[in-house]
C-alpha cells in the first residue's frame, strides 16, 4: 500500500492565513470559544498566577459584534429569494431544490457560500458527480440516475496547491483538500478519521487516509485508499472572492472589525476585573495586637495612639475611562459594518475595467455589499453553466440566476443606520424592531415577512462550517477581475455535507 507523509503537509500560504481564519472562527464561536483560546486572545498579565488568570478568564464575556454584523449583512444580501431565472432549462431547475444532495436549496446554499467568503476571503463551489461505480461514461451515469450537484468548499479546507502558467494565466496543476469523517469503530463506537483528497489537472483524484500517529513521529503518515478518473476529464471549481489577496488566497472581508472585536474582548475583560476589585473594598488596620474580630455586633477597641481601622476603596476614575473606551470601540465596529451598506457612486475615473466594474459603473451606484452580491451572482451563473456542461447541454444556454444585487442605503441615511445597528448589536432593541426599521428605511424589501425570514434563518441551520467530506478543485482565472468566478481543474468523488 502506498504511503506518504508529505500529502498532509500544509502550504506556506495556507499556514499564513490560518491566524486570521482562526480569529474569525473563535469570534463566531462566542464566549466559550474565546475562553477556550485562552492566551491567544486574552494575554496573561506579567506575574499573574494560573488560578488568578483562570478566574479573570471566567469573568470575561464576548460582545458578539463580528458575528452579529455578518448575520445582518448576510440577512440583507438574501432578504429576497435567490432562484433560477426564467431562461434556465426546466430539467436544471429541478436540481435547485436540492442542489448539494443534502437537502439544501439554492437560496440557502448561496447564503452559506456568501458567509464563508466573508469569513475567509474566498469560498468555492465544486460542481461534481456522486462517486458512483462502476459507471465510467456519461451514458452510464445518466442510466444510473446520477446527476450533478454543488459542493461548498471552505478556503480553510484547501491545504495546498501547485500552479502552472498557461497563456499568461495561472492554472492549478495539483490541489489538496483536508477533510475529516466520522466512521464506525467497533459495534457501537465511532471515531474521526483525517483524510486528504488530491486532485490533478488531468482528471485523476486520490483519497489518502491518516494512520494513527506513532510515538516520536514528526509527521503523520497517510495511506492511499482510493483513486479514480473523472468522466468529464476535468473538475470545475468556481471561486467567490470577498477579499482576494492572491490566486486561491483570501483574507476575512471584515478583518479590521474582527481585530476591534478582539480588542473589545480584552478591554472588557479588564473592565470586569477592575469592577470586581472596586466592588470588594479591602479592610485596613494598624496598631492592633493579635486578630481583630469584625462583625455588626462587635465593638472594636484599640490602645495605640495611632491605631486605625478603615476600608480602602478604588476611586473609580479608571472605571469611567474604561467604559468610555469600550463605548468608542462599539461605535467604531458599528461604523465598519454600516460602511458595507452605504451606496457610493461609481465614475469612469474610479471604476475598474473588468466586467464587474463596468456593470457597477452602469448601475450608477452600489454598496460594497451590493458589489459582493454581484460577484457572487457571477459565480453562481458560472456554476450553472458547468452543471449544464456535465449534462452535455449547451452551457451558453444554461440561463442565469435571479438575485438582488442592488443593496444598501444612500449615504445620507448612514447616521440613522449606525444608531440602529449599534442598538441591535448591544441588544437594546429586538430583532423584530430592527427588522421593521430597516424596512421603513427601504433597506429591506417591505414585502419580506419577519416570521417567514426567521423560519428561513432557522432552516439554514448552525453557523456555516464544512462537515464531513468535501471535494475541491481549481483552474484558470477567466479574467483579471478579482471578483470574477474562477474555473479550474482538480478532482472528485467526495461531496460536502452542509449543515
PDB file of C-alpha atoms in Angstrom, residues 285-292 299-309:
ATOM      1  CA  UNK A 285      -5.991  48.161  60.123  1.00  0.00           C
ATOM      2  CA  UNK A 286      -2.929  49.262  62.130  1.00  0.00           C
ATOM      3  CA  UNK A 287      -1.989  49.492  65.792  1.00  0.00           C
ATOM      4  CA  UNK A 288      -3.801  46.295  66.845  1.00  0.00           C
ATOM      5  CA  UNK A 289      -2.285  43.368  68.670  1.00  0.00           C
ATOM      6  CA  UNK A 290      -3.434  39.933  67.511  1.00  0.00           C
ATOM      7  CA  UNK A 291      -6.532  39.145  65.485  1.00  0.00           C
ATOM      8  CA  UNK A 292      -9.429  41.580  65.280  1.00  0.00           C
ATOM      9  CA  UNK A 299     -17.094  46.629  69.303  1.00  0.00           C
ATOM     10  CA  UNK A 300     -13.529  47.098  68.115  1.00  0.00           C
ATOM     11  CA  UNK A 301     -11.177  48.866  70.544  1.00  0.00           C
ATOM     12  CA  UNK A 302      -7.521  49.806  70.320  1.00  0.00           C
ATOM     13  CA  UNK A 303      -4.974  51.047  72.848  1.00  0.00           C
ATOM     14  CA  UNK A 304      -2.417  52.534  70.482  1.00  0.00           C
ATOM     15  CA  UNK A 305      -2.463  56.275  69.823  1.00  0.00           C
ATOM     16  CA  UNK A 306      -2.029  55.751  66.076  1.00  0.00           C
ATOM     17  CA  UNK A 307      -4.339  52.772  65.730  1.00  0.00           C
ATOM     18  CA  UNK A 308      -6.650  52.877  62.723  1.00  0.00           C
ATOM     19  CA  UNK A 309      -9.246  50.652  61.040  1.00  0.00           C
TER      20      UNK A 309
END
